[in-house]
Amino acid sequence: SPSNNSVFFGGRNVAFAGSGLEADGTTPLQASTMRWYLDGSPAPWKTGASFSATPAEVGTTTHLITFAAADQYQTSATISRTIVTGYSH
């Protein structure tokens, strides 16, 4: 989370959460294998299964957030979402 095309009001933290399963389909992935990327950067923005970004971190703009995780065999998957931050209320 968040879902695609989510809009967040200015001055509020934005919560992010991701998860995945090992190839057996039942064992949760280790949080240490999870990476979050901001706006196409090749370097991870954050790591772990969840975090909260402050208004200073996300500003007022549209962002592309990509979540990537790898299983024990280093097979990885990614999913991306667009969010809009700093929306006036």
Coordinates of N, CA and C in Angstrom, one line a residue:
S1 N 0.9 -1.2 0.0 CA 0.0 0.0 0.0 C 0.9 1.2 0.0
P2 N 0.5 2.3 -0.4 CA -0.9 2.7 -0.7 C -1.3 2.2 -2.1
S3 N -2.6 2.4 -2.4 CA -3.1 2.0 -3.7 C -2.7 3.0 -4.8
N4 N -2.8 2.5 -6.0 CA -2.4 3.3 -7.1 C -3.3 4.6 -7.2
N5 N -2.7 5.7 -7.6 CA -3.3 7.0 -7.7 C -3.9 7.5 -6.4
S6 N -3.4 7.1 -5.3 CA -3.8 7.7 -4.0 C -3.4 9.1 -3.9
V7 N -4.2 9.9 -3.2 CA -3.9 11.4 -3.0 C -3.8 11.6 -1.4
F8 N -2.7 12.3 -1.0 CA -2.5 12.5 0.4 C -2.4 14.0 0.6
F9 N -3.1 14.4 1.7 CA -3.1 15.9 2.1 C -1.7 16.3 2.6
G10 N -1.4 17.6 2.3 CA -0.2 18.2 2.8 C -0.1 18.1 4.3
G11 N 1.1 18.0 4.9 CA 1.3 18.0 6.3 C 1.1 16.7 7.0
R12 N 0.8 15.7 6.2 CA 0.5 14.4 6.8 C 1.5 13.4 6.4
N13 N 1.8 12.4 7.3 CA 2.7 11.3 6.9 C 2.0 10.4 6.0
V14 N 2.8 9.7 5.2 CA 2.2 8.7 4.2 C 2.8 7.4 4.6
A15 N 1.9 6.4 4.9 CA 2.3 5.1 5.3 C 2.4 4.1 4.1
F16 N 3.5 3.4 4.2 CA 3.8 2.4 3.1 C 3.9 1.0 3.7
A17 N 3.3 0.0 3.1 CA 3.5 -1.4 3.6 C 3.5 -2.3 2.4
G18 N 4.4 -3.3 2.5 CA 4.5 -4.3 1.4 C 4.7 -5.7 2.0
S19 N 4.4 -6.7 1.2 CA 4.7 -8.1 1.7 C 4.8 -9.0 0.5
G20 N 5.2 -10.2 0.8 CA 5.4 -11.2 -0.3 C 5.6 -12.6 0.4
L21 N 5.5 -13.6 -0.5 CA 5.7 -15.0 0.0 C 6.8 -15.6 -0.7
E22 N 7.4 -16.6 0.0 CA 8.5 -17.4 -0.6 C 7.8 -18.3 -1.7
A23 N 8.6 -19.0 -2.5 CA 8.1 -19.8 -3.6 C 7.2 -20.9 -3.1
D24 N 7.2 -21.3 -1.8 CA 6.3 -22.3 -1.3 C 4.9 -21.8 -1.2
G25 N 4.7 -20.5 -1.3 CA 3.4 -19.8 -1.2 C 2.8 -19.7 0.2
T26 N 3.6 -20.0 1.2 CA 3.1 -19.8 2.6 C 4.0 -19.1 3.5
T27 N 5.3 -19.2 3.2 CA 6.3 -18.5 4.1 C 6.5 -17.1 3.7
P28 N 6.3 -16.1 4.7 CA 6.5 -14.7 4.4 C 7.9 -14.4 4.0
L29 N 8.1 -13.5 3.1 CA 9.5 -13.0 2.7 C 10.1 -12.3 3.9
Q30 N 11.4 -12.3 4.0 CA 12.1 -11.5 5.0 C 12.0 -10.0 4.7
A31 N 11.7 -9.2 5.7 CA 11.7 -7.8 5.5 C 13.0 -7.2 4.9
S32 N 14.1 -7.9 5.3 CA 15.4 -7.4 4.8 C 15.6 -7.5 3.3
T33 N 14.8 -8.3 2.6 CA 14.9 -8.4 1.2 C 14.0 -7.3 0.5
M34 N 13.3 -6.5 1.2 CA 12.4 -5.5 0.6 C 13.0 -4.2 0.4
R35 N 12.8 -3.6 -0.7 CA 13.3 -2.3 -1.1 C 12.2 -1.4 -1.7
W36 N 12.3 -0.1 -1.4 CA 11.3 0.9 -1.9 C 12.1 1.9 -2.7
Y37 N 11.7 2.2 -3.9 CA 12.4 3.1 -4.8 C 11.4 4.3 -5.1
L38 N 12.0 5.5 -5.1 CA 11.3 6.7 -5.3 C 11.6 7.3 -6.7
D39 N 10.6 7.5 -7.5 CA 10.7 8.2 -8.8 C 11.8 7.6 -9.7
G40 N 11.9 6.3 -9.8 CA 12.8 5.7 -10.7 C 14.2 5.7 -10.3
S41 N 14.6 6.1 -9.1 CA 16.0 6.1 -8.7 C 16.5 4.7 -8.6
P42 N 17.7 4.4 -9.1 CA 18.3 3.1 -9.0 C 18.7 2.7 -7.5
A43 N 18.8 3.7 -6.7 CA 19.2 3.4 -5.3 C 17.9 3.3 -4.4
P44 N 17.9 2.4 -3.5 CA 16.7 2.3 -2.7 C 16.5 3.5 -1.8
W45 N 15.2 3.9 -1.7 CA 14.8 5.1 -0.9 C 14.7 4.6 0.5
K46 N 14.0 3.5 0.7 CA 13.8 2.9 2.0 C 13.9 1.4 1.9
T47 N 14.1 0.7 3.1 CA 14.1 -0.7 3.1 C 13.1 -1.2 4.2
G48 N 12.8 -2.5 4.1 CA 11.9 -3.1 5.0 C 10.5 -3.2 4.5
A49 N 9.6 -3.9 5.3 CA 8.3 -4.2 4.9 C 7.3 -2.9 5.0
S50 N 7.6 -2.0 6.0 CA 6.8 -0.9 6.1 C 7.5 0.3 6.7
F51 N 7.0 1.5 6.4 CA 7.6 2.7 7.0 C 6.6 3.8 6.8
S52 N 6.8 5.0 7.4 CA 6.0 6.1 7.3 C 6.9 7.3 6.8
A53 N 6.5 7.9 5.7 CA 7.3 9.0 5.1 C 6.7 10.3 5.6
T54 N 7.6 11.2 6.0 CA 7.1 12.5 6.5 C 6.8 13.5 5.3
P55 N 6.0 14.5 5.6 CA 5.7 15.5 4.5 C 7.0 16.1 3.9
A56 N 8.1 16.2 4.7 CA 9.3 16.8 4.2 C 10.0 15.8 3.2
E57 N 9.8 14.5 3.4 CA 10.3 13.5 2.5 C 9.6 13.4 1.1
V58 N 8.3 13.6 1.1 CA 7.5 13.5 -0.1 C 7.1 14.8 -0.7
G59 N 7.1 15.9 0.0 CA 6.8 17.2 -0.6 C 5.4 17.3 -1.2
T60 N 5.3 18.2 -2.2 CA 4.0 18.4 -2.9 C 4.3 18.1 -4.4
T61 N 3.9 16.9 -4.8 CA 4.1 16.5 -6.2 C 3.5 15.1 -6.4
T62 N 3.7 14.6 -7.6 CA 3.3 13.2 -8.0 C 4.6 12.3 -7.9
H63 N 4.5 11.2 -7.3 CA 5.6 10.3 -7.2 C 5.3 8.9 -7.8
L64 N 6.3 8.3 -8.3 CA 6.2 6.8 -8.7 C 7.0 6.1 -7.6
I65 N 6.3 5.2 -6.9 CA 6.8 4.4 -5.8 C 6.9 3.0 -6.3
T66 N 8.1 2.4 -6.2 CA 8.3 1.0 -6.7 C 8.7 0.2 -5.5
F67 N 8.0 -1.0 -5.2 CA 8.3 -1.9 -4.2 C 9.0 -3.1 -4.8
A68 N 10.1 -3.6 -4.3 CA 10.8 -4.8 -4.8 C 11.1 -5.7 -3.7
A69 N 10.9 -7.0 -3.9 CA 11.3 -8.0 -2.9 C 11.8 -9.2 -3.6
A70 N 12.7 -10.0 -2.8 CA 13.3 -11.2 -3.4 C 13.1 -12.4 -2.4
D71 N 12.9 -13.5 -3.0 CA 12.8 -14.7 -2.2 C 14.1 -15.3 -1.9
Q72 N 14.1 -16.5 -1.2 CA 15.4 -17.1 -0.8 C 16.3 -17.5 -2.0
Y73 N 15.7 -17.6 -3.2 CA 16.4 -18.0 -4.4 C 16.9 -16.8 -5.2
Q74 N 16.6 -15.6 -4.6 CA 16.9 -14.3 -5.2 C 16.1 -14.0 -6.4
T75 N 14.9 -14.7 -6.5 CA 14.0 -14.3 -7.5 C 13.2 -13.1 -7.0
S76 N 13.2 -12.1 -7.8 CA 12.6 -10.8 -7.3 C 11.4 -10.5 -8.2
A77 N 10.5 -9.6 -7.5 CA 9.4 -9.1 -8.2 C 9.2 -7.7 -7.8
T78 N 8.6 -6.9 -8.6 CA 8.4 -5.5 -8.3 C 6.9 -5.1 -8.6
I79 N 6.5 -4.0 -8.0 CA 5.2 -3.4 -8.3 C 5.3 -1.9 -8.1
S80 N 4.7 -1.2 -8.9 CA 4.8 0.3 -8.8 C 3.4 0.9 -8.7
R81 N 3.4 2.0 -8.0 CA 2.2 2.8 -7.7 C 2.5 4.3 -7.9
T82 N 1.6 5.0 -8.4 CA 1.7 6.5 -8.5 C 0.9 7.1 -7.3
I83 N 1.5 8.0 -6.6 CA 0.8 8.7 -5.6 C 0.9 10.2 -5.8
V84 N 0.0 11.0 -5.3 CA 0.0 12.4 -5.3 C 0.1 12.9 -3.8
T85 N 1.1 13.7 -3.5 CA 1.3 14.2 -2.1 C 1.2 15.7 -2.0
G86 N 0.8 16.1 -0.8 CA 0.8 17.6 -0.6 C -0.5 18.2 -1.1
Y87 N -1.5 17.4 -1.3 CA -2.8 18.0 -1.8 C -3.4 18.9 -0.8
S88 N -3.9 20.0 -1.2 CA -4.5 21.0 -0.2 C -5.9 20.5 0.1
H89 N -6.2 20.8 1.4 CA -7.6 20.4 1.8 C -8.3 21.6 2.4

